[in-house]
Coordinates of C-alpha atoms in Angstrom, one line a residue:
X1047 CA 32.8 131.3 159.0
X1048 CA 35.2 132.5 161.7
X1049 CA 38.8 131.9 161.4
X1050 CA 40.6 129.8 164.1
X1051 CA 42.9 132.6 165.2
X1052 CA 40.0 135.0 165.8
X1053 CA 38.1 132.4 167.8
X1054 CA 41.2 131.7 169.9
X1055 CA 41.7 135.4 170.7
X1056 CA 38.1 135.5 171.8
X1057 CA 38.5 132.5 174.2
X1058 CA 41.7 134.0 175.7
X1059 CA 39.9 137.3 176.2
X1060 CA 37.1 135.6 178.1
X1061 CA 39.6 133.8 180.2
X1062 CA 41.2 137.0 181.2
X1063 CA 37.9 138.6 182.1
X1064 CA 37.1 135.6 184.4
X1065 CA 40.5 135.9 186.1
X1066 CA 39.9 139.6 186.7
X1067 CA 36.6 138.9 188.3
X1068 CA 38.2 136.4 190.7
X1069 CA 40.9 138.8 191.7
X1070 CA 38.3 141.5 192.5
X1071 CA 38.2 145.2 191.6
X1072 CA 37.5 148.4 193.4
X1073 CA 33.9 149.3 194.1
X1074 CA 32.6 151.1 191.0
X1075 CA 28.8 151.1 191.3
X1076 CA 26.1 150.4 193.9
X1077 CA 22.7 149.1 192.9
X1078 CA 20.3 151.5 194.5
X1079 CA 17.1 149.8 193.2
X1080 CA 17.4 146.3 194.6
X1081 CA 16.5 145.5 198.2
X1082 CA 17.4 146.7 200.8
X1083 CA 18.3 150.0 199.0
X1084 CA 15.1 150.3 196.8
X1085 CA 13.9 153.7 197.8
X1086 CA 14.2 155.4 194.5
X1087 CA 10.7 154.6 193.3
X1088 CA 11.7 153.2 189.9
X1089 CA 9.5 150.1 190.1
X1090 CA 7.6 149.0 186.9
X1091 CA 7.2 145.3 187.8
X1092 CA 8.3 142.4 185.7
X1093 CA 7.1 143.8 182.3
X1094 CA 9.1 143.0 179.2
X1095 CA 11.5 145.8 178.7
X1096 CA 12.0 147.8 175.5
X1097 CA 13.0 151.5 175.2
X1098 CA 13.4 154.2 177.8
X1099 CA 14.5 157.8 177.9
X1100 CA 16.2 160.1 180.5
X1101 CA 15.8 163.8 180.0
X1102 CA 14.7 166.9 182.0
X1103 CA 11.1 166.9 181.0
X1104 CA 9.8 169.3 183.6
X1105 CA 12.6 171.8 183.4
X1106 CA 13.8 171.5 187.1
X1107 CA 17.4 170.7 186.2
X1108 CA 17.5 166.9 186.7
X1109 CA 16.9 163.8 184.6
X1110 CA 13.4 162.3 184.7
X1111 CA 12.8 158.8 183.2
X1112 CA 10.2 157.5 180.8
X1113 CA 10.0 153.7 180.5
X1114 CA 8.1 151.8 177.9
X1115 CA 6.8 148.2 177.8
X1116 CA 4.7 146.3 175.2
X1117 CA 1.0 146.3 176.3
X1118 CA 1.3 149.2 178.7
X1119 CA 1.1 153.0 178.6
X1120 CA 4.5 154.7 179.0
X1121 CA 5.5 155.2 182.6
X1122 CA 6.8 158.7 183.7
X1123 CA 9.0 159.0 186.8
X1124 CA 9.9 162.5 187.9
X1125 CA 13.3 162.9 189.4
X1126 CA 13.0 164.5 192.9
X1127 CA 16.8 164.5 193.5
X1128 CA 19.1 162.3 195.5
X1129 CA 18.0 159.1 193.7
X1130 CA 14.3 159.6 194.5
X1131 CA 11.7 159.3 191.8
X1132 CA 8.0 159.6 192.0
X1133 CA 5.6 158.0 189.5
X1134 CA 3.8 160.8 187.8
X1135 CA 2.2 158.7 185.0
X1136 CA -1.4 159.6 186.0
X1137 CA -0.6 163.3 185.6
X1138 CA 1.6 163.0 182.5
X1139 CA -1.0 162.6 179.8
X1140 CA 0.3 159.2 178.8
X1141 CA -2.9 157.4 178.1
X1142 CA -2.1 155.4 174.8
X1143 CA -1.4 151.8 175.4
X1144 CA 1.6 150.8 173.2
X1145 CA 1.1 147.3 172.1
X1146 CA 4.5 146.8 170.5
X1147 CA 6.7 149.6 171.9
X1148 CA 10.3 149.9 170.8
X1149 CA 12.6 152.9 170.3
X1150 CA 12.4 156.0 172.6
X1151 CA 14.2 159.3 172.0
X1152 CA 13.6 162.9 173.1
X1153 CA 14.2 166.3 171.4
X1154 CA 12.7 169.7 171.3
X1155 CA 11.0 169.4 167.9
X1156 CA 9.1 172.8 168.1
X1157 CA 11.9 174.9 169.6
X1158 CA 9.7 175.9 172.5
X1159 CA 12.4 175.1 175.2
X1160 CA 11.2 171.7 176.5
X1161 CA 11.8 168.0 175.5
X1162 CA 9.2 166.3 173.4
X1163 CA 9.2 162.5 173.1
X1164 CA 9.0 160.0 170.1
X1165 CA 8.1 156.5 170.8
X1166 CA 8.4 153.9 168.0
X1167 CA 6.5 150.7 167.7
X1168 CA 6.9 147.4 165.8
X1169 CA 4.4 147.6 162.9
X1170 CA 2.0 149.8 164.9
X1171 CA 1.5 153.6 164.6
X1172 CA 4.3 155.5 166.4
X1173 CA 3.5 158.2 168.9
X1174 CA 5.0 161.7 169.1
X1175 CA 4.3 163.2 172.5
X1176 CA 4.4 167.0 172.7
X1177 CA 5.5 168.4 176.1
X1178 CA 4.0 171.5 177.6
X1179 CA 7.1 172.2 179.7
X1180 CA 5.8 170.7 182.9
X1181 CA 6.1 167.0 182.0
X1182 CA 2.6 166.7 180.6
X1183 CA 2.3 165.3 177.1
X1184 CA -0.2 165.0 174.2
X1185 CA 0.3 162.6 171.4
X1186 CA 0.2 164.5 168.1
X1187 CA 2.0 162.2 165.8
X1188 CA -0.7 162.0 163.1
X1189 CA -1.4 165.7 162.9
X1190 CA 2.3 166.4 162.7
X1191 CA 2.8 164.1 159.8
X1192 CA 4.3 161.0 161.5
X1193 CA 2.0 158.4 160.0
X1194 CA 4.1 155.4 159.1
X1195 CA 3.1 152.2 160.9
X1196 CA 6.4 150.5 160.2
X1197 CA 8.9 148.5 162.2
X1198 CA 10.5 151.3 164.1
X1199 CA 13.3 150.2 166.5
X1200 CA 15.6 153.1 166.3
X1201 CA 15.1 156.9 165.8
X1202 CA 17.3 159.9 165.9
X1203 CA 16.9 163.7 165.5
X1204 CA 19.2 166.1 163.7
X1205 CA 19.0 169.3 161.6
X1206 CA 19.7 167.9 158.2
X1207 CA 19.5 171.2 156.2
X1208 CA 20.6 173.7 158.9
X1209 CA 17.3 175.6 159.0
X1210 CA 17.0 175.4 162.8
X1211 CA 14.3 172.7 163.0
X1212 CA 15.2 169.1 163.9
X1213 CA 14.4 166.5 161.3
X1214 CA 13.7 162.8 162.1
X1215 CA 15.3 159.6 160.8
X1216 CA 13.6 156.2 161.6
X1217 CA 15.4 152.8 161.5
X1218 CA 13.0 150.0 160.6
X1219 CA 13.8 146.5 161.6
X1220 CA 11.9 144.6 158.8
X1221 CA 8.7 143.3 157.4
X1222 CA 6.0 141.9 159.6
X1223 CA 7.2 138.4 158.9
X1224 CA 10.8 139.4 159.7
X1225 CA 12.1 137.7 156.5
X1226 CA 13.1 140.8 154.7
X1227 CA 14.2 144.4 155.4
X1228 CA 12.0 147.4 155.4
X1229 CA 12.9 150.9 154.1
X1230 CA 14.0 153.4 156.7
X1231 CA 12.4 156.8 156.6
X1232 CA 13.6 160.4 156.7
X1233 CA 11.1 163.1 157.8
X1234 CA 11.8 166.7 157.3
X1235 CA 10.7 169.2 159.9
X1236 CA 9.1 171.9 157.7
X1237 CA 8.7 174.2 160.8
X1238 CA 7.3 174.2 164.3
X1239 CA 7.5 170.3 164.6
X1240 CA 5.4 169.5 161.4
X1241 CA 7.0 166.7 159.3
X1242 CA 7.1 165.7 155.7
X1243 CA 8.4 162.4 154.3
X1244 CA 11.4 163.1 152.1
X1245 CA 12.9 159.6 152.0
X1246 CA 12.7 159.1 148.2
X1247 CA 14.5 162.3 147.2
X1248 CA 17.1 161.9 149.9
X1249 CA 18.1 158.3 148.8
X1250 CA 18.3 157.2 152.5
X1251 CA 15.6 154.6 152.5
X1252 CA 17.7 151.4 152.5
X1253 CA 15.9 148.2 153.4
X1254 CA 18.1 146.4 155.8
X1255 CA 17.3 144.9 159.3
X1256 CA 18.0 148.2 161.0
X1257 CA 18.2 148.3 164.8
X1258 CA 19.6 151.8 165.5
X1259 CA 20.6 155.0 163.7
X1260 CA 22.4 158.2 164.6
X1261 CA 23.3 161.5 163.0
X1262 CA 27.1 161.2 163.0
X1263 CA 29.0 164.0 161.1
X1264 CA 31.9 161.7 160.3
X1265 CA 33.7 164.2 158.0
X1266 CA 33.0 167.1 160.3
X1267 CA 31.7 169.5 157.7
X1268 CA 28.7 170.4 159.9
X1269 CA 26.3 168.6 157.5
X1270 CA 24.9 165.8 159.7
X1271 CA 25.5 162.4 158.1
X1272 CA 23.5 159.4 158.9
X1273 CA 24.8 156.1 160.2
X1274 CA 22.6 153.0 160.2
X1275 CA 23.4 149.8 162.2
X1276 CA 21.8 146.7 160.6
X1277 CA 21.2 143.2 162.1
X1278 CA 22.1 140.1 160.1
X1279 CA 24.6 142.1 158.0
X1280 CA 26.3 139.0 156.7
X1281 CA 23.3 137.9 154.7
X1282 CA 21.2 141.0 154.6
X1283 CA 22.5 144.6 154.2
X1284 CA 25.6 145.6 156.1
X1285 CA 25.8 148.8 158.2
X1286 CA 25.6 152.0 156.0
X1287 CA 26.9 155.5 156.3
X1288 CA 25.1 158.3 154.3
X1289 CA 27.1 161.4 153.6
X1290 CA 25.0 164.6 153.6
X1291 CA 25.5 166.6 150.4
X1292 CA 23.1 169.4 151.4
X1293 CA 19.5 170.1 150.5
X1294 CA 18.4 166.7 151.8
X1295 CA 20.6 164.9 149.3
X1296 CA 22.7 162.0 150.6
X1297 CA 25.1 159.4 149.1
X1298 CA 26.0 156.0 150.5
X1299 CA 29.7 156.1 151.4
X1300 CA 29.9 153.2 153.9
X1301 CA 32.1 151.0 151.5
X1302 CA 34.3 153.9 150.5
X1303 CA 35.2 154.9 154.1
X1304 CA 35.2 151.4 155.4
X1305 CA 32.1 151.8 157.7
X1306 CA 30.0 149.1 156.1
X1307 CA 30.5 146.5 158.8
X1308 CA 28.7 143.2 157.9
X1309 CA 27.8 142.3 161.5
X1310 CA 24.8 141.5 163.7
X1311 CA 24.8 145.2 164.6
X1312 CA 22.8 146.2 167.6
X1313 CA 24.2 149.2 169.4
X1314 CA 26.3 152.2 168.5
X1315 CA 28.1 155.3 169.9
X1316 CA 30.8 157.7 168.7
X1317 CA 33.2 160.5 169.9
X1318 CA 36.7 161.6 169.4
X1319 CA 38.0 158.8 171.6
X1320 CA 41.7 159.7 171.7
X1321 CA 41.4 163.5 171.7
X1322 CA 43.3 163.7 168.4
X1323 CA 40.6 164.9 166.0
X1324 CA 38.2 162.8 164.0
X1325 CA 35.2 160.7 165.1
X1326 CA 35.7 157.1 166.1
X1327 CA 32.8 154.7 166.7
X1328 CA 31.9 151.4 168.4
X1329 CA 29.2 148.9 167.3
X1330 CA 28.1 145.8 169.3
X1331 CA 27.7 142.5 167.7
X1332 CA 27.3 138.8 168.5
X1333 CA 30.3 136.9 169.9
X1334 CA 33.2 136.5 169.5
X1335 CA 33.6 140.3 169.0
X1336 CA 32.2 143.8 168.6
X1337 CA 33.7 146.5 166.3
X1338 CA 35.7 149.6 167.2
X1339 CA 36.8 151.8 164.2
X1340 CA 39.1 154.7 164.5
X1341 CA 39.1 157.5 161.9
X1342 CA 42.2 157.8 159.8
X1343 CA 42.4 161.5 158.6
X1344 CA 45.2 160.8 156.1
X1345 CA 43.4 158.2 154.1
X1346 CA 39.9 159.4 155.1
X1347 CA 38.7 156.0 156.1
X1348 CA 37.7 154.1 159.4
X1349 CA 40.3 151.5 160.6
X1350 CA 39.4 148.4 162.6
X1351 CA 41.2 148.5 165.9
X1352 CA 39.0 146.1 167.9
X1353 CA 41.7 143.4 168.6
X1354 CA 44.8 145.6 169.0
X1355 CA 43.0 147.6 171.8
X1356 CA 41.2 144.6 173.4
X1357 CA 37.8 145.9 172.7
X1358 CA 36.2 142.7 171.5
X1359 CA 33.6 142.3 174.3
X1360 CA 32.3 138.9 175.1
X1361 CA 28.6 138.2 175.1
X1362 CA 25.7 139.1 172.9
X1363 CA 26.2 142.9 172.7
X1364 CA 23.4 145.5 172.7
X1365 CA 23.5 149.0 174.1
X1366 CA 26.8 150.7 174.3
X1367 CA 27.9 154.2 175.3
X1368 CA 31.2 156.2 175.8
X1369 CA 31.3 157.6 179.4
X1370 CA 34.1 159.0 181.5
X1371 CA 33.1 157.1 184.6
X1372 CA 36.0 158.3 186.8
X1373 CA 36.3 161.9 185.3
X1374 CA 39.9 161.4 184.4
X1375 CA 39.4 163.2 181.0
X1376 CA 39.2 160.0 178.9
X1377 CA 36.1 158.4 177.6
X1378 CA 35.6 154.9 178.9
X1379 CA 33.2 152.4 177.3
X1380 CA 30.1 150.7 178.8
X1381 CA 28.6 147.7 176.9
X1382 CA 25.4 145.7 177.6
X1383 CA 25.7 142.0 177.2
X1384 CA 22.4 140.1 177.3
X1385 CA 22.6 137.3 180.0
X1386 CA 26.4 137.8 180.2
X1387 CA 28.2 140.4 182.4
X1388 CA 28.0 143.9 181.2
X1389 CA 31.5 145.4 180.5
X1390 CA 33.2 148.6 181.5
X1391 CA 36.3 149.2 179.6
X1392 CA 38.9 151.6 181.1
X1393 CA 40.5 154.0 178.7
X1394 CA 44.3 153.6 179.0
X1395 CA 45.0 157.4 178.3
X1396 CA 46.7 156.8 174.9
X1397 CA 45.9 155.5 171.5
X1398 CA 48.0 152.4 171.4
X1399 CA 47.6 150.6 174.7
X1400 CA 45.0 147.8 175.3
X1401 CA 41.9 148.8 177.2
X1402 CA 41.1 146.9 180.5
X1403 CA 37.7 145.5 181.4
X1404 CA 37.2 146.6 185.0
X1405 CA 33.5 145.9 185.7
X1406 CA 34.3 142.4 187.1
X1407 CA 31.2 140.9 188.7
X1408 CA 29.8 144.3 189.7
X1409 CA 27.7 145.0 186.6
X1410 CA 24.4 143.2 185.8
X1411 CA 24.2 139.8 184.1
X1412 CA 20.6 139.8 183.2
X1413 CA 18.2 139.5 180.3
X1414 CA 18.9 143.0 179.2
X1415 CA 19.4 145.1 176.0
X1416 CA 19.1 148.7 177.0
X1417 CA 21.0 151.0 179.3
X1418 CA 21.5 154.8 179.7
X1419 CA 24.7 156.3 181.1
X1420 CA 23.9 159.6 182.7
X1421 CA 24.2 161.6 186.0
X1422 CA 21.0 160.9 187.8
X1423 CA 21.8 162.6 191.2
X1424 CA 23.8 165.6 189.8
X1425 CA 27.0 164.8 191.6
X1426 CA 29.1 165.0 188.5
X1427 CA 29.6 161.2 188.2
X1428 CA 28.0 159.1 185.5
X1429 CA 25.5 156.5 186.8
X1430 CA 24.0 153.7 184.7
X1431 CA 20.2 153.0 184.4
X1432 CA 19.5 149.4 183.1
X1433 CA 16.3 148.2 181.5
X1434 CA 15.7 144.5 181.9
X1435 CA 13.9 142.5 179.2
X1436 CA 12.4 140.6 182.1
X1437 CA 14.2 140.1 185.4
X1438 CA 15.6 136.7 186.7
X1439 CA 16.0 138.5 190.1
X1440 CA 12.7 139.0 191.9
X1441 CA 14.2 141.9 193.8
X1442 CA 15.1 143.9 190.6
X1443 CA 12.0 145.8 189.6
X1444 CA 12.3 145.9 185.8
X1445 CA 14.9 148.6 185.9
X1446 CA 18.2 148.8 187.8
X1447 CA 19.9 152.1 188.6
X1448 CA 23.6 151.8 189.5
X1449 CA 25.1 154.7 191.5
X1450 CA 28.6 155.7 190.4
X1451 CA 31.0 155.3 193.5
X1452 CA 34.2 156.4 191.7
X1453 CA 36.3 158.8 193.8
X1454 CA 35.3 162.3 193.0
X1455 CA 37.3 164.3 190.4
X1456 CA 36.5 167.6 188.7
X1457 CA 34.0 167.7 185.8
X1458 CA 32.1 170.0 183.6
X1459 CA 28.7 169.4 181.8
X1460 CA 27.8 171.7 178.9
X1461 CA 24.2 172.4 178.0
X1462 CA 23.4 174.3 174.8
X1463 CA 20.5 176.6 173.9
X1464 CA 20.4 177.4 170.2
X1465 CA 19.0 180.6 168.9
X1466 CA 19.8 180.4 165.2
X1467 CA 20.6 176.7 165.4
X1468 CA 18.0 174.2 166.7
X1469 CA 17.0 174.9 170.3
X1470 CA 18.8 171.7 171.5
X1471 CA 22.0 172.4 169.7
X1472 CA 21.8 168.9 168.3
X1473 CA 24.8 168.4 166.0
X1474 CA 26.9 171.1 167.7
X1475 CA 30.5 170.2 168.5
X1476 CA 31.7 171.0 172.0
X1477 CA 35.3 171.1 172.8
X1478 CA 36.9 171.4 176.3
X1479 CA 40.5 172.3 176.6
X1480 CA 42.2 171.4 179.9
X1481 CA 44.8 168.8 181.1
X1482 CA 46.9 169.8 178.1
X1483 CA 44.5 168.2 175.7
X1484 CA 41.4 169.0 173.7
X1485 CA 38.3 166.8 174.4
X1486 CA 35.6 166.8 171.7
X1487 CA 32.0 165.6 171.7
X1488 CA 28.9 166.2 169.6
X1489 CA 25.5 166.8 171.0
X1490 CA 24.1 163.4 169.9
X1491 CA 20.9 161.6 169.2
X1492 CA 20.0 157.9 168.6
X1493 CA 23.0 156.3 170.3
X1494 CA 22.9 153.1 172.5
X1495 CA 20.0 150.9 171.8
X1496 CA 16.3 151.8 171.7
X1497 CA 16.9 154.4 174.5
X1498 CA 17.9 158.1 174.8
X1499 CA 19.9 159.8 177.5
X1500 CA 21.0 163.2 178.6
X1501 CA 21.7 165.4 175.5
X1502 CA 24.2 167.5 177.5
X1503 CA 28.0 166.8 177.0
X1504 CA 29.9 165.6 180.1
X1505 CA 33.6 166.1 180.4
X1506 CA 35.9 164.7 183.1
X1507 CA 38.6 167.1 184.1
X1508 CA 40.6 165.2 186.8
X1509 CA 42.4 167.9 188.9
X1510 CA 42.1 170.8 186.4
X1511 CA 40.9 173.9 188.1
X1512 CA 39.4 175.6 185.0
X1513 CA 38.7 174.9 181.5
X1514 CA 38.2 176.6 178.1
X1515 CA 35.0 175.7 176.2
X1516 CA 34.6 176.1 172.5
X1517 CA 31.3 175.5 170.7
X1518 CA 30.9 175.0 166.9
X1519 CA 27.2 175.5 166.3
X1520 CA 25.3 174.0 163.4
X1521 CA 24.5 177.4 162.1
X1522 CA 28.2 178.1 161.6
X1523 CA 28.5 180.4 164.6
X1524 CA 31.5 179.8 166.8
X1525 CA 32.3 180.9 170.4
X1526 CA 34.9 180.4 173.0
X1527 CA 34.4 180.8 176.8
X1528 CA 37.6 181.0 178.9
X1529 CA 38.3 180.4 182.5
X1530 CA 35.3 178.3 183.1
X1531 CA 34.9 177.1 186.6
X1532 CA 34.7 173.3 187.1
X1533 CA 32.1 171.1 188.8
X1534 CA 29.1 172.8 187.2
X1535 CA 26.5 172.6 184.4
X1536 CA 27.6 175.4 182.1
X1537 CA 24.6 176.6 180.0
X1538 CA 25.8 178.4 176.9
X1539 CA 23.3 180.4 174.8
X1540 CA 24.1 180.7 171.1
X1541 CA 25.2 184.3 170.1
X1542 CA 23.1 186.3 167.7
X1543 CA 23.6 189.4 165.6
X1544 CA 20.5 191.0 164.2
X1545 CA 18.9 194.1 163.0
X1546 CA 15.6 194.1 165.0
X1547 CA 13.7 196.4 162.5
X1548 CA 13.6 196.7 158.8
X1549 CA 16.2 199.1 157.4
X1550 CA 15.1 202.6 157.2
X1551 CA 16.8 205.2 154.8
X1552 CA 17.6 208.5 156.4
X1553 CA 17.2 207.1 159.9
X1554 CA 19.2 205.3 162.5
X1555 CA 19.1 201.5 162.4
X1556 CA 20.1 199.4 165.4
X1557 CA 22.5 196.5 165.0
X1558 CA 22.2 194.2 168.1
X1559 CA 24.9 191.8 169.3
X1560 CA 23.8 189.3 172.1
X1561 CA 26.6 187.3 173.7
X1562 CA 25.5 186.3 177.2
X1563 CA 28.8 184.8 178.3
X1564 CA 31.1 187.7 177.3
X1565 CA 30.5 190.6 179.6
X1566 CA 33.4 192.9 179.4
X1567 CA 34.6 191.6 176.1
X1568 CA 35.6 194.1 173.3
X1569 CA 33.5 193.9 170.2
X1570 CA 33.7 195.2 166.6
X1571 CA 30.8 195.6 164.2
X1572 CA 32.0 195.3 160.7
X1573 CA 30.4 196.3 157.4
X1574 CA 31.2 195.3 153.8
X1575 CA 29.8 195.5 150.4
X1576 CA 30.4 191.8 149.8
X1577 CA 29.9 188.4 151.5
X1578 CA 31.2 186.6 148.5
X1579 CA 34.7 185.9 149.9
X1580 CA 35.6 185.2 153.4
X1581 CA 38.4 186.9 155.4
X1582 CA 40.6 184.4 157.3
X1583 CA 41.2 184.9 161.0
X1584 CA 42.9 182.1 163.0
X1585 CA 42.4 178.4 163.9
X1586 CA 40.5 177.9 160.6
X1587 CA 38.0 180.6 161.4
X1588 CA 37.0 183.3 158.9
X1589 CA 34.8 186.4 158.8
X1590 CA 31.7 185.9 156.6
X1591 CA 32.5 189.2 154.8
X1592 CA 35.2 190.7 152.5
X1593 CA 37.1 193.4 154.3
X1594 CA 36.9 196.4 151.9
X1595 CA 36.7 200.2 151.8
X1596 CA 33.3 200.2 153.5
X1597 CA 34.8 198.2 156.4
X1598 CA 37.6 200.7 157.0
X1599 CA 35.4 203.7 156.5
X1600 CA 32.8 202.4 159.1
X1601 CA 35.5 201.9 161.7
X1602 CA 37.0 205.3 161.3
X1603 CA 36.2 207.6 164.3
X1604 CA 33.6 210.2 163.5
X1605 CA 32.3 208.5 160.3
X1606 CA 28.7 209.2 159.4
X1607 CA 27.8 205.6 158.6
X1608 CA 28.3 203.5 161.7
X1609 CA 28.3 204.8 165.3
X1610 CA 29.5 202.8 168.3
X1611 CA 31.0 200.1 166.1
X1612 CA 33.7 199.4 168.7
X1613 CA 33.1 199.1 172.3
X1614 CA 32.6 196.8 175.3
X1615 CA 29.9 194.2 175.9
X1616 CA 27.7 195.0 178.9
X1617 CA 25.0 192.7 180.3
X1618 CA 25.6 190.4 177.4
X1619 CA 24.6 193.0 174.9
X1620 CA 26.2 195.6 172.5
X1621 CA 24.5 197.9 170.1
X1622 CA 25.8 199.7 167.1
X1623 CA 23.9 202.3 165.1
X1624 CA 23.8 202.4 161.2
X1625 CA 22.7 205.5 159.3
X1626 CA 21.6 204.8 155.8
X1627 CA 21.7 208.1 153.9
X1628 CA 19.2 208.9 151.2
X1629 CA 21.4 209.1 148.2
X1630 CA 20.4 208.1 144.6
X1631 CA 23.6 206.2 144.1
X1632 CA 22.8 204.0 147.1
X1633 CA 19.4 202.9 146.1
X1634 CA 19.1 199.2 145.7
X1635 CA 22.6 198.4 147.0
X1636 CA 23.3 195.7 149.7
X1637 CA 25.4 195.9 152.8
X1638 CA 26.7 193.0 154.7
X1639 CA 27.3 193.2 158.6
X1640 CA 28.9 191.0 161.1
X1641 CA 30.4 191.2 164.6
X1642 CA 33.3 189.7 166.4
X1643 CA 34.3 189.8 170.1
X1644 CA 37.8 189.8 171.7
X1645 CA 38.8 189.0 175.2
X1646 CA 40.4 192.1 176.7
X1647 CA 43.0 190.1 178.7
X1648 CA 44.2 187.4 176.3
X1649 CA 43.2 189.2 173.1
X1650 CA 41.7 185.8 172.0
X1651 CA 38.7 185.7 169.8
X1652 CA 35.4 185.1 171.6
X1653 CA 32.6 184.9 169.0
X1654 CA 32.6 184.6 165.2
X1655 CA 29.4 184.3 163.1
X1656 CA 29.1 181.8 160.3
X1657 CA 27.1 184.1 158.0
X1658 CA 26.7 187.8 157.5
X1659 CA 23.6 189.9 158.1
X1660 CA 22.3 191.2 154.7
X1661 CA 21.0 194.7 154.7
X1662 CA 18.9 195.7 151.6
X1663 CA 19.2 199.4 151.0
X1664 CA 15.8 200.2 149.3
X1665 CA 13.8 203.4 148.9

């Protein structure tokens, strides 16, 4: 039962929204799919809409679109630029008719540099489409171990154990009759995109009426936790948060951290909303409200701030996504309301003021559950792609693409390429420092509802001319890139420090540092006899070795152990040379090596590695 005060607040909020519509608002978006502007080519007819995905499937730098519908093969639209798409379904390899298609999410499951595609179904076998890099796909679900014909509505990818391979979690909606929940599934990627069901040992197989799931590292320990959003939470299972304990072991902590919302949960997204540290999240629900929870770092719980911030929503909520629509440096919030106007809440720029709904009557009011907020024309402004369940407007061809018409401001989009971490960088935390604040986002998977968007992290920068970018990789590696120019897609490759060949006694061994973004930086190669204790640096960073007598000796000029241990990075590369003498006392010992870079102008640290390179000194 809803209390009367809560109901009254909802009525007042709805009245305020209607008044705002009547007053009118500035032009925010333009529908480029409805007549007379329908030149984009995204026409799939009046099919019943389910999942869709926007990613760069052919590697040309812009976002292509895959759209699903029950009883059809997936449709693949290649982005030609400037809001023009061409239907490439016939050449895509999509031939399997999906009778009951649902969730749709992309990821590079085999670390070959392109985006593969997972498509769930409702009590039919799911499909896992492997991309050859050109936007041509082959369904290999069965041979790669994805064999569960369950009620898959939601899916997300994340590297649970930090081995560099993306694992897969599936949110199941319920039994075929819909009267009871069905256990969710956790698949481990054992390498090269081959999966093994580890649900039972992980204790993540709750049996609620799950709609969506996402890897959300709520305590920011770089072990990806799992957040599950359930429907009918008042009489079935509420939402649940699983804390990652390592080694594919989890514990349910939803109640302990106040994340077990008993709602009709349908969509989810999260980020550091107020740029103050900690992850906050939003879940959509039935009227009269949705749920916004802010992380309280003191008590280590999520606090409900829905009503104080005027974030109740209005209609039946589905997909939701944080997006800085005007690039002012604060994450706004888009919400899909089925058959009610979609909302766009404007971030007020602080953590106490009420948010204002600014969409007015410009956003769709259709039979709709899914939407993707991404930049489809590459102009640095976030557009919105809507998927209609079925269209009440004959001129709307199953999908609607709204072009962002906000006045241009500076922006930065960060794309990661993992080398030790998974290739996508899923789970990495990206921070951008500008405008006298620190914006923080994670490379996410599974947000929204039944759909997946651009994995790259987009930051609005207002009038800031440059920015500093920091990346906390899932591997534990850390790097900082200073004086980054705005209005670009910044591609950051994870740094590596390796010994390319096996250690050789009596010979010269190469230690190779690759830091593509740090030409001209100073570097130090450091040796130690132990990695058991960490040596603190600054900002919570530590060296993965103990500084000892070996460290000092190897940095002494003219030493016979390490040559070129100090120098300058050139062409993104630096090499040091280690001589392992043939001495009886040294047989069987271990050395540990790491490297660090320093900016020659600011003296700031550029790269720190999360673990040391172990060198076994053997005969």
